[in-house]
PDB file of C-alpha atoms in Angstrom:
ATOM      1  CA  MET A 222     -11.763  46.122 -58.815  1.00  0.00           C
ATOM      2  CA  LEU A 223     -14.476  48.023 -56.921  1.00  0.00           C
ATOM      3  CA  ARG A 224     -13.738  48.178 -53.189  1.00  0.00           C
ATOM      4  CA  TYR A 225     -15.836  49.456 -50.300  1.00  0.00           C
ATOM      5  CA  ALA A 226     -14.879  49.877 -46.660  1.00  0.00           C
ATOM      6  CA  ALA A 227     -16.815  49.741 -43.405  1.00  0.00           C
ATOM      7  CA  ILE A 228     -15.666  51.195 -40.091  1.00  0.00           C
ATOM      8  CA  ASP A 229     -17.456  50.195 -36.886  1.00  0.00           C
ATOM      9  CA  ILE A 230     -16.478  52.100 -33.737  1.00  0.00           C
ATOM     10  CA  GLY A 231     -17.951  49.893 -31.036  1.00  0.00           C
ATOM     11  CA  SER A 232     -17.817  49.954 -27.254  1.00  0.00           C
ATOM     12  CA  ASN A 233     -15.291  47.118 -27.067  1.00  0.00           C
ATOM     13  CA  ALA A 234     -13.415  47.189 -30.383  1.00  0.00           C
ATOM     14  CA  VAL A 235     -12.988  49.272 -33.518  1.00  0.00           C
ATOM     15  CA  ARG A 236     -13.132  47.413 -36.837  1.00  0.00           C
ATOM     16  CA  LEU A 237     -12.273  48.097 -40.455  1.00  0.00           C
ATOM     17  CA  LEU A 238     -13.524  45.791 -43.217  1.00  0.00           C
ATOM     18  CA  ILE A 239     -12.287  46.317 -46.777  1.00  0.00           C
ATOM     19  CA  ALA A 240     -14.409  44.327 -49.226  1.00  0.00           C
ATOM     20  CA  ASP A 241     -14.147  43.515 -52.929  1.00  0.00           C
ATOM     21  CA  ILE A 242     -17.508  44.010 -54.625  1.00  0.00           C
ATOM     22  CA  THR A 243     -18.633  41.084 -56.786  1.00  0.00           C
ATOM     23  CA  GLN A 244     -21.446  40.659 -59.262  1.00  0.00           C
ATOM     24  CA  ASN A 245     -23.346  37.657 -60.597  1.00  0.00           C
ATOM     25  CA  GLU A 246     -26.736  37.019 -62.166  1.00  0.00           C
ATOM     26  CA  LYS A 247     -28.422  37.454 -58.760  1.00  0.00           C
ATOM     27  CA  GLY A 248     -26.940  40.916 -58.237  1.00  0.00           C
ATOM     28  CA  TYR A 249     -24.125  42.342 -56.170  1.00  0.00           C
ATOM     29  CA  GLY A 250     -22.278  40.786 -53.270  1.00  0.00           C
ATOM     30  CA  PHE A 251     -18.858  41.091 -51.690  1.00  0.00           C
ATOM     31  CA  LYS A 252     -15.799  39.137 -50.690  1.00  0.00           C
ATOM     32  CA  LYS A 253     -13.937  40.106 -47.534  1.00  0.00           C
ATOM     33  CA  ASN A 254     -10.470  41.341 -48.421  1.00  0.00           C
ATOM     34  CA  THR A 255      -9.020  42.752 -45.180  1.00  0.00           C
ATOM     35  CA  LEU A 256     -10.410  42.885 -41.654  1.00  0.00           C
ATOM     36  CA  VAL A 257      -8.624  44.779 -38.884  1.00  0.00           C
ATOM     37  CA  ARG A 258      -9.810  44.813 -35.267  1.00  0.00           C
ATOM     38  CA  VAL A 259      -8.377  47.084 -32.565  1.00  0.00           C
ATOM     39  CA  PRO A 260      -9.618  46.559 -28.957  1.00  0.00           C
ATOM     40  CA  LEU A 261      -9.904  50.180 -27.772  1.00  0.00           C
ATOM     41  CA  ARG A 262     -12.598  49.657 -25.093  1.00  0.00           C
ATOM     42  CA  LEU A 263     -14.219  53.078 -25.459  1.00  0.00           C
ATOM     43  CA  GLY A 264     -17.155  51.769 -23.406  1.00  0.00           C
ATOM     44  CA  ASP A 265     -15.192  51.806 -20.144  1.00  0.00           C
ATOM     45  CA  ASP A 266     -14.852  55.583 -20.451  1.00  0.00           C
ATOM     46  CA  ALA A 267     -18.300  56.270 -21.881  1.00  0.00           C
ATOM     47  CA  PHE A 268     -20.398  54.232 -19.451  1.00  0.00           C
ATOM     48  CA  LEU A 269     -18.493  55.142 -16.286  1.00  0.00           C
ATOM     49  CA  ASP A 270     -17.394  58.748 -16.906  1.00  0.00           C
ATOM     50  CA  HIS A 271     -19.799  59.681 -19.749  1.00  0.00           C
ATOM     51  CA  LYS A 272     -16.894  61.017 -21.776  1.00  0.00           C
ATOM     52  CA  ILE A 273     -13.962  59.538 -23.699  1.00  0.00           C
ATOM     53  CA  SER A 274     -10.590  60.247 -22.048  1.00  0.00           C
ATOM     54  CA  PRO A 275      -7.773  62.144 -23.855  1.00  0.00           C
ATOM     55  CA  LYS A 276      -5.702  58.914 -23.954  1.00  0.00           C
ATOM     56  CA  LYS A 277      -8.475  56.960 -25.707  1.00  0.00           C
ATOM     57  CA  ILE A 278      -9.220  59.870 -28.062  1.00  0.00           C
ATOM     58  CA  ASP A 279      -5.547  59.838 -29.045  1.00  0.00           C
ATOM     59  CA  ASP A 280      -5.676  56.052 -29.626  1.00  0.00           C
ATOM     60  CA  LEU A 281      -8.851  56.444 -31.678  1.00  0.00           C
ATOM     61  CA  ILE A 282      -7.296  59.179 -33.858  1.00  0.00           C
ATOM     62  CA  LYS A 283      -4.214  56.997 -34.475  1.00  0.00           C
ATOM     63  CA  THR A 284      -6.472  54.052 -35.378  1.00  0.00           C
ATOM     64  CA  MET A 285      -8.593  56.152 -37.760  1.00  0.00           C
ATOM     65  CA  SER A 286      -5.435  57.532 -39.357  1.00  0.00           C
ATOM     66  CA  ALA A 287      -4.172  53.969 -39.939  1.00  0.00           C
ATOM     67  CA  PHE A 288      -7.576  52.961 -41.352  1.00  0.00           C
ATOM     68  CA  LYS A 289      -7.527  55.977 -43.709  1.00  0.00           C
ATOM     69  CA  ASN A 290      -4.055  54.993 -44.969  1.00  0.00           C
ATOM     70  CA  LEU A 291      -5.206  51.411 -45.562  1.00  0.00           C
ATOM     71  CA  MET A 292      -8.307  52.591 -47.448  1.00  0.00           C
ATOM     72  CA  ASP A 293      -6.090  54.798 -49.637  1.00  0.00           C
ATOM     73  CA  VAL A 294      -3.640  51.966 -50.355  1.00  0.00           C
ATOM     74  CA  TYR A 295      -6.510  49.626 -51.275  1.00  0.00           C
ATOM     75  CA  HIS A 296      -8.137  52.312 -53.476  1.00  0.00           C
ATOM     76  CA  VAL A 297     -11.454  52.192 -51.641  1.00  0.00           C
ATOM     77  CA  SER A 298     -14.073  54.108 -53.620  1.00  0.00           C
ATOM     78  CA  SER A 299     -16.792  54.371 -50.958  1.00  0.00           C
ATOM     79  CA  TYR A 300     -16.895  53.937 -47.195  1.00  0.00           C
ATOM     80  CA  LEU A 301     -19.165  54.433 -44.211  1.00  0.00           C
ATOM     81  CA  ALA A 302     -17.862  54.949 -40.666  1.00  0.00           C
ATOM     82  CA  CYS A 303     -20.329  54.423 -37.806  1.00  0.00           C
ATOM     83  CA  ALA A 304     -19.945  54.851 -34.050  1.00  0.00           C
ATOM     84  CA  THR A 305     -22.400  53.084 -31.759  1.00  0.00           C
ATOM     85  CA  SER A 306     -23.301  52.870 -28.072  1.00  0.00           C
ATOM     86  CA  ALA A 307     -20.142  54.247 -26.392  1.00  0.00           C
ATOM     87  CA  MET A 308     -19.955  57.329 -28.611  1.00  0.00           C
ATOM     88  CA  ARG A 309     -23.732  57.827 -28.293  1.00  0.00           C
ATOM     89  CA  GLU A 310     -23.288  58.218 -24.542  1.00  0.00           C
ATOM     90  CA  ALA A 311     -20.029  60.178 -24.495  1.00  0.00           C
ATOM     91  CA  GLU A 312     -20.701  63.864 -23.833  1.00  0.00           C
ATOM     92  CA  ASN A 313     -17.671  64.741 -25.983  1.00  0.00           C
ATOM     93  CA  GLY A 314     -18.783  62.517 -28.903  1.00  0.00           C
ATOM     94  CA  ALA A 315     -19.580  65.413 -31.271  1.00  0.00           C
ATOM     95  CA  GLU A 316     -16.257  67.075 -30.459  1.00  0.00           C
ATOM     96  CA  ILE A 317     -14.363  63.816 -31.183  1.00  0.00           C
ATOM     97  CA  ILE A 318     -16.079  63.549 -34.584  1.00  0.00           C
ATOM     98  CA  LYS A 319     -14.853  67.043 -35.517  1.00  0.00           C
ATOM     99  CA  THR A 320     -11.299  66.214 -34.370  1.00  0.00           C
ATOM    100  CA  ILE A 321     -11.260  62.962 -36.385  1.00  0.00           C
ATOM    101  CA  LYS A 322     -12.473  64.806 -39.482  1.00  0.00           C
ATOM    102  CA  ALA A 323      -9.790  67.503 -39.053  1.00  0.00           C
ATOM    103  CA  LYS A 324      -6.921  65.091 -38.364  1.00  0.00           C
ATOM    104  CA  THR A 325      -7.745  62.064 -40.551  1.00  0.00           C
ATOM    105  CA  ASP A 326     -10.352  63.333 -43.062  1.00  0.00           C
ATOM    106  CA  ILE A 327     -12.709  60.513 -42.085  1.00  0.00           C
ATOM    107  CA  ASP A 328     -16.401  61.402 -41.842  1.00  0.00           C
ATOM    108  CA  LEU A 329     -17.765  59.603 -38.819  1.00  0.00           C
ATOM    109  CA  GLU A 330     -21.437  59.238 -37.953  1.00  0.00           C
ATOM    110  CA  ILE A 331     -22.792  58.520 -34.472  1.00  0.00           C
ATOM    111  CA  ILE A 332     -25.806  56.324 -35.157  1.00  0.00           C
ATOM    112  CA  GLU A 333     -28.907  55.754 -33.041  1.00  0.00           C
ATOM    113  CA  GLY A 334     -29.806  52.275 -31.808  1.00  0.00           C
ATOM    114  CA  GLN A 335     -32.568  51.838 -34.385  1.00  0.00           C
ATOM    115  CA  ARG A 336     -30.223  52.663 -37.281  1.00  0.00           C
ATOM    116  CA  GLU A 337     -27.701  50.212 -35.800  1.00  0.00           C
ATOM    117  CA  ALA A 338     -30.372  47.485 -35.807  1.00  0.00           C
ATOM    118  CA  ASN A 339     -31.286  48.386 -39.415  1.00  0.00           C
ATOM    119  CA  ILE A 340     -27.640  48.194 -40.563  1.00  0.00           C
ATOM    120  CA  ILE A 341     -27.202  44.780 -38.941  1.00  0.00           C
ATOM    121  CA  TYR A 342     -30.474  43.734 -40.619  1.00  0.00           C
ATOM    122  CA  SER A 343     -28.957  44.761 -44.014  1.00  0.00           C
ATOM    123  CA  ASN A 344     -27.131  41.408 -43.918  1.00  0.00           C
ATOM    124  CA  HIS A 345     -30.491  39.765 -44.801  1.00  0.00           C
ATOM    125  CA  ILE A 346     -29.475  36.537 -43.097  1.00  0.00           C
ATOM    126  CA  GLU A 347     -33.110  35.463 -42.819  1.00  0.00           C
ATOM    127  CA  GLN A 348     -33.226  34.950 -46.639  1.00  0.00           C
ATOM    128  CA  ASN A 349     -31.026  31.842 -46.308  1.00  0.00           C
ATOM    129  CA  LEU A 350     -32.966  30.302 -43.463  1.00  0.00           C
ATOM    130  CA  ASP A 351     -35.922  27.956 -43.141  1.00  0.00           C
ATOM    131  CA  SER A 352     -39.138  29.782 -44.055  1.00  0.00           C
ATOM    132  CA  LYS A 353     -41.112  27.415 -41.791  1.00  0.00           C
ATOM    133  CA  LYS A 354     -39.406  28.935 -38.765  1.00  0.00           C
ATOM    134  CA  ASN A 355     -39.697  32.321 -37.117  1.00  0.00           C
ATOM    135  CA  TYR A 356     -36.569  34.018 -35.816  1.00  0.00           C
ATOM    136  CA  LEU A 357     -35.345  36.294 -33.073  1.00  0.00           C
ATOM    137  CA  TYR A 358     -32.206  38.036 -34.336  1.00  0.00           C
ATOM    138  CA  ILE A 359     -29.868  38.911 -31.430  1.00  0.00           C
ATOM    139  CA  ASP A 360     -26.804  41.099 -31.929  1.00  0.00           C
ATOM    140  CA  VAL A 361     -24.806  41.606 -28.725  1.00  0.00           C
ATOM    141  CA  GLY A 362     -22.250  44.408 -28.532  1.00  0.00           C
ATOM    142  CA  GLY A 363     -20.270  46.083 -25.802  1.00  0.00           C
ATOM    143  CA  GLY A 364     -22.863  48.740 -25.068  1.00  0.00           C
ATOM    144  CA  SER A 365     -26.138  47.554 -26.553  1.00  0.00           C
ATOM    145  CA  THR A 366     -28.123  44.562 -27.767  1.00  0.00           C
ATOM    146  CA  GLU A 367     -30.129  44.858 -30.986  1.00  0.00           C
ATOM    147  CA  LEU A 368     -33.139  42.597 -31.379  1.00  0.00           C
ATOM    148  CA  SER A 369     -35.254  41.920 -34.477  1.00  0.00           C
ATOM    149  CA  VAL A 370     -38.184  39.530 -34.917  1.00  0.00           C
ATOM    150  CA  PHE A 371     -38.682  37.840 -38.317  1.00  0.00           C
ATOM    151  CA  VAL A 372     -41.871  36.115 -39.436  1.00  0.00           C
ATOM    152  CA  ASN A 373     -42.023  34.559 -42.917  1.00  0.00           C
ATOM    153  CA  LYS A 374     -38.618  36.144 -43.634  1.00  0.00           C
ATOM    154  CA  GLN A 375     -40.094  39.600 -42.993  1.00  0.00           C
ATOM    155  CA  PRO A 376     -38.954  41.906 -40.170  1.00  0.00           C
ATOM    156  CA  LEU A 377     -41.877  42.352 -37.778  1.00  0.00           C
ATOM    157  CA  ALA A 378     -40.249  44.505 -35.082  1.00  0.00           C
ATOM    158  CA  SER A 379     -36.817  45.631 -33.972  1.00  0.00           C
ATOM    159  CA  LYS A 380     -35.418  47.506 -30.986  1.00  0.00           C
ATOM    160  CA  SER A 381     -32.093  48.419 -29.393  1.00  0.00           C
ATOM    161  CA  PHE A 382     -31.515  48.045 -25.636  1.00  0.00           C
ATOM    162  CA  ASN A 383     -28.719  49.507 -23.498  1.00  0.00           C
ATOM    163  CA  ILE A 384     -27.507  46.107 -22.346  1.00  0.00           C
ATOM    164  CA  GLY A 385     -24.050  45.045 -23.485  1.00  0.00           C
ATOM    165  CA  THR A 386     -20.956  43.190 -22.346  1.00  0.00           C
ATOM    166  CA  ILE A 387     -18.824  46.184 -21.294  1.00  0.00           C
ATOM    167  CA  ARG A 388     -21.850  47.805 -19.658  1.00  0.00           C
ATOM    168  CA  ILE A 389     -22.433  44.645 -17.576  1.00  0.00           C
ATOM    169  CA  LEU A 390     -18.729  44.340 -16.629  1.00  0.00           C
ATOM    170  CA  ASP A 391     -18.800  47.982 -15.475  1.00  0.00           C
ATOM    171  CA  ASN A 392     -22.072  47.390 -13.539  1.00  0.00           C
ATOM    172  CA  GLN A 393     -23.796  50.010 -15.674  1.00  0.00           C
ATOM    173  CA  ASP A 394     -26.685  47.799 -16.838  1.00  0.00           C
ATOM    174  CA  LYS A 395     -29.989  48.711 -15.174  1.00  0.00           C
ATOM    175  CA  ASP A 396     -32.673  46.333 -13.894  1.00  0.00           C
ATOM    176  CA  GLU A 397     -35.387  48.392 -15.595  1.00  0.00           C
ATOM    177  CA  THR A 398     -33.623  47.974 -18.971  1.00  0.00           C
ATOM    178  CA  TRP A 399     -33.558  44.202 -18.499  1.00  0.00           C
ATOM    179  CA  ASP A 400     -37.296  44.345 -17.575  1.00  0.00           C
ATOM    180  CA  GLU A 401     -38.026  46.483 -20.643  1.00  0.00           C
ATOM    181  CA  MET A 402     -36.165  44.009 -22.887  1.00  0.00           C
ATOM    182  CA  LYS A 403     -38.020  41.068 -21.324  1.00  0.00           C
ATOM    183  CA  ASP A 404     -41.437  42.732 -21.815  1.00  0.00           C
ATOM    184  CA  TRP A 405     -40.603  43.685 -25.417  1.00  0.00           C
ATOM    185  CA  VAL A 406     -39.314  40.250 -26.393  1.00  0.00           C
ATOM    186  CA  LYS A 407     -42.236  38.427 -24.766  1.00  0.00           C
ATOM    187  CA  ALA A 408     -44.793  40.768 -26.376  1.00  0.00           C
ATOM    188  CA  ASN A 409     -43.242  40.329 -29.828  1.00  0.00           C
ATOM    189  CA  THR A 410     -42.678  36.551 -29.747  1.00  0.00           C
ATOM    190  CA  LYS A 411     -45.516  35.194 -27.572  1.00  0.00           C
ATOM    191  CA  ASP A 412     -47.688  33.941 -30.453  1.00  0.00           C
ATOM    192  CA  LEU A 413     -44.846  32.624 -32.606  1.00  0.00           C
ATOM    193  CA  LYS A 414     -44.419  28.908 -33.200  1.00  0.00           C
ATOM    194  CA  ASN A 415     -41.105  27.301 -34.287  1.00  0.00           C
ATOM    195  CA  LEU A 416     -39.033  30.185 -32.944  1.00  0.00           C
ATOM    196  CA  ALA A 417     -35.259  29.925 -33.462  1.00  0.00           C
ATOM    197  CA  GLY A 418     -32.461  32.375 -32.710  1.00  0.00           C
ATOM    198  CA  ILE A 419     -29.915  34.083 -34.945  1.00  0.00           C
ATOM    199  CA  GLY A 420     -26.869  35.323 -33.058  1.00  0.00           C
ATOM    200  CA  THR A 421     -24.291  37.820 -34.305  1.00  0.00           C
ATOM    201  CA  GLY A 422     -21.373  39.596 -32.693  1.00  0.00           C
ATOM    202  CA  GLY A 423     -17.756  38.722 -31.934  1.00  0.00           C
ATOM    203  CA  ASN A 424     -18.557  36.718 -28.805  1.00  0.00           C
ATOM    204  CA  ILE A 425     -21.115  34.332 -30.278  1.00  0.00           C
ATOM    205  CA  ASN A 426     -18.813  33.810 -33.277  1.00  0.00           C
ATOM    206  CA  LYS A 427     -16.036  32.834 -30.864  1.00  0.00           C
ATOM    207  CA  LEU A 428     -18.374  30.566 -28.875  1.00  0.00           C
ATOM    208  CA  PHE A 429     -19.482  28.855 -32.080  1.00  0.00           C
ATOM    209  CA  ARG A 430     -15.856  28.190 -33.089  1.00  0.00           C
ATOM    210  CA  MET A 431     -15.107  26.837 -29.606  1.00  0.00           C
ATOM    211  CA  SER A 432     -18.161  24.554 -29.744  1.00  0.00           C
ATOM    212  CA  GLY A 433     -16.743  22.571 -32.691  1.00  0.00           C
ATOM    213  CA  GLU A 434     -20.246  22.555 -34.213  1.00  0.00           C
ATOM    214  CA  LYS A 435     -20.459  22.022 -37.988  1.00  0.00           C
ATOM    215  CA  GLU A 436     -21.005  25.056 -40.241  1.00  0.00           C
ATOM    216  CA  ASP A 437     -24.682  25.859 -40.875  1.00  0.00           C
ATOM    217  CA  LEU A 438     -25.821  23.854 -37.861  1.00  0.00           C
ATOM    218  CA  PRO A 439     -27.228  25.772 -34.883  1.00  0.00           C
ATOM    219  CA  LEU A 440     -25.906  25.901 -31.329  1.00  0.00           C
ATOM    220  CA  THR A 441     -28.375  24.398 -28.875  1.00  0.00           C
ATOM    221  CA  PHE A 442     -29.408  26.135 -25.652  1.00  0.00           C
ATOM    222  CA  LEU A 443     -28.011  23.158 -23.736  1.00  0.00           C
ATOM    223  CA  LYS A 444     -24.616  23.344 -25.477  1.00  0.00           C
ATOM    224  CA  LEU A 445     -24.374  27.104 -24.882  1.00  0.00           C
ATOM    225  CA  LYS A 446     -25.337  26.674 -21.211  1.00  0.00           C
ATOM    226  CA  THR A 447     -22.705  23.929 -20.783  1.00  0.00           C
ATOM    227  CA  MET A 448     -20.038  26.131 -22.408  1.00  0.00           C
ATOM    228  CA  TYR A 449     -21.050  29.068 -20.202  1.00  0.00           C
ATOM    229  CA  ASN A 450     -20.743  26.962 -17.035  1.00  0.00           C
ATOM    230  CA  GLU A 451     -17.351  25.685 -18.145  1.00  0.00           C
ATOM    231  CA  LEU A 452     -16.029  29.168 -19.043  1.00  0.00           C
ATOM    232  CA  ASN A 453     -17.342  30.503 -15.743  1.00  0.00           C
ATOM    233  CA  SER A 454     -15.466  27.819 -13.813  1.00  0.00           C
ATOM    234  CA  TYR A 455     -12.150  29.306 -14.989  1.00  0.00           C
ATOM    235  CA  SER A 456     -10.610  32.516 -13.683  1.00  0.00           C
ATOM    236  CA  LEU A 457      -9.940  35.340 -16.127  1.00  0.00           C
ATOM    237  CA  LYS A 458      -6.228  34.430 -16.156  1.00  0.00           C
ATOM    238  CA  GLU A 459      -7.041  30.774 -16.883  1.00  0.00           C
ATOM    239  CA  ARG A 460      -9.337  31.722 -19.745  1.00  0.00           C
ATOM    240  CA  ILE A 461      -6.412  33.596 -21.287  1.00  0.00           C
ATOM    241  CA  SER A 462      -3.665  31.051 -20.558  1.00  0.00           C
ATOM    242  CA  LEU A 463      -5.499  27.699 -20.772  1.00  0.00           C
ATOM    243  CA  LEU A 464      -8.291  28.466 -23.230  1.00  0.00           C
ATOM    244  CA  LYS A 465      -6.086  30.807 -25.303  1.00  0.00           C
ATOM    245  CA  LEU A 466      -8.693  33.566 -25.392  1.00  0.00           C
ATOM    246  CA  ASN A 467      -7.525  37.085 -26.217  1.00  0.00           C
ATOM    247  CA  GLN A 468      -7.394  39.346 -23.189  1.00  0.00           C
ATOM    248  CA  ASP A 469     -10.150  41.580 -24.566  1.00  0.00           C
ATOM    249  CA  ARG A 470     -12.363  38.537 -25.276  1.00  0.00           C
ATOM    250  CA  ALA A 471     -11.795  36.565 -22.081  1.00  0.00           C
ATOM    251  CA  ASP A 472     -13.856  38.876 -19.874  1.00  0.00           C
ATOM    252  CA  VAL A 473     -16.675  39.953 -22.233  1.00  0.00           C
ATOM    253  CA  ILE A 474     -17.489  36.402 -23.355  1.00  0.00           C
ATOM    254  CA  ILE A 475     -19.161  35.676 -19.980  1.00  0.00           C
ATOM    255  CA  PRO A 476     -21.729  38.534 -19.993  1.00  0.00           C
ATOM    256  CA  ALA A 477     -22.313  37.890 -23.720  1.00  0.00           C
ATOM    257  CA  CYS A 478     -23.269  34.280 -22.895  1.00  0.00           C
ATOM    258  CA  GLU A 479     -25.584  35.580 -20.174  1.00  0.00           C
ATOM    259  CA  ILE A 480     -27.430  37.858 -22.616  1.00  0.00           C
ATOM    260  CA  TYR A 481     -27.934  35.124 -25.249  1.00  0.00           C
ATOM    261  CA  LEU A 482     -28.980  32.517 -22.660  1.00  0.00           C
ATOM    262  CA  THR A 483     -31.388  34.912 -20.927  1.00  0.00           C
ATOM    263  CA  LEU A 484     -33.110  35.813 -24.205  1.00  0.00           C
ATOM    264  CA  MET A 485     -33.322  32.140 -25.205  1.00  0.00           C
ATOM    265  CA  LYS A 486     -34.802  31.273 -21.803  1.00  0.00           C
ATOM    266  CA  TRP A 487     -37.415  34.055 -21.976  1.00  0.00           C
ATOM    267  CA  THR A 488     -38.579  32.955 -25.430  1.00  0.00           C
ATOM    268  CA  GLY A 489     -38.143  29.189 -25.126  1.00  0.00           C
ATOM    269  CA  ILE A 490     -35.659  29.211 -28.038  1.00  0.00           C
ATOM    270  CA  LYS A 491     -33.791  25.891 -28.138  1.00  0.00           C
ATOM    271  CA  GLN A 492     -31.452  26.602 -31.082  1.00  0.00           C
ATOM    272  CA  ILE A 493     -29.454  29.608 -32.258  1.00  0.00           C
ATOM    273  CA  TYR A 494     -27.860  29.939 -35.710  1.00  0.00           C
ATOM    274  CA  VAL A 495     -24.532  31.771 -35.892  1.00  0.00           C
ATOM    275  CA  PRO A 496     -23.766  33.271 -39.320  1.00  0.00           C
ATOM    276  CA  LYS A 497     -20.319  34.887 -39.473  1.00  0.00           C
ATOM    277  CA  VAL A 498     -21.492  38.445 -39.990  1.00  0.00           C
ATOM    278  CA  GLY A 499     -21.707  41.633 -37.998  1.00  0.00           C
ATOM    279  CA  MET A 500     -22.018  45.374 -38.171  1.00  0.00           C
ATOM    280  CA  VAL A 501     -19.232  45.846 -40.750  1.00  0.00           C
ATOM    281  CA  ASP A 502     -20.859  43.330 -43.120  1.00  0.00           C
ATOM    282  CA  GLY A 503     -24.139  45.193 -42.763  1.00  0.00           C
ATOM    283  CA  ILE A 504     -22.425  48.484 -43.631  1.00  0.00           C
ATOM    284  CA  ILE A 505     -20.940  46.988 -46.834  1.00  0.00           C
ATOM    285  CA  ASN A 506     -24.370  45.634 -47.813  1.00  0.00           C
ATOM    286  CA  LEU A 507     -25.877  49.062 -47.142  1.00  0.00           C
ATOM    287  CA  LEU A 508     -23.246  50.718 -49.361  1.00  0.00           C
ATOM    288  CA  ILE A 509     -24.049  48.232 -52.146  1.00  0.00           C
ATOM    289  CA  GLU A 510     -27.780  48.981 -51.803  1.00  0.00           C
ATOM    290  CA  GLU A 511     -27.186  52.737 -51.852  1.00  0.00           C
ATOM    291  CA  ASN A 512     -24.546  52.881 -54.618  1.00  0.00           C
ATOM    292  CA  LEU A 513     -25.219  49.984 -56.967  1.00  0.00           C
ATOM    293  CA  GLU A 514     -28.706  48.591 -56.613  1.00  0.00           C
ATOM    294  CA  LEU A 515     -30.593  51.691 -57.710  1.00  0.00           C
TER     295      LEU A 515
END
């Protein structure tokens, strides 16, 4: 059994996906075998202090060591480990990469926003969607939001913006970045008819599950707005105790809603599709493209 692994070191959580590679007449695909998520919150350090603290570095090394052991046990033959927004902004990012290599033998790459958008795009979600529609692909993370515009299933433009859930919670999002995102999205979608949204990221996946909507059906703007208002009416403690949200989800879900709703409002998008994929899925697809589909 051929197995690949993807490691995503995000601003809110660190994830490992181990996937079994499959093949059929259409080519290669994968089946998720094991997914581990550790809420390290590196963004709090990176966006406020511009460096990762010794405590969080220690936690990250322990996590990477555990991931390495799991990859060995599962006989993973190829992996890619990517760090995004928090590590991009941490002044000690390069130093941390060297330490992780020395202590865990994991090669870690700090990727730029554009490469992050490209990896997420490797999921090729647009191939399964209605060709009569145009799409704005929105991936919301802890430190950044990646946007891509698809017309006739082809990517027209994509850009990464330093607006994310942890950044908003820490009051580190800037008005000019919001303005830049608004100008970009309006310029790239203004002439598009039948525009729908595609939303990825842990928060929109959670919102979709909470909505009770049927698989493959989109979430409407109205439904998302209603859910946002309801979530916002609860305190953080109530979201954890009454709504049974994980502690590291209960706070970020609010700013995530705000980002999706704002983008939908700016573009007039009434519906957003929520496929269950993210950065780690994109990494596995990238590994398949690089290793198998030559």
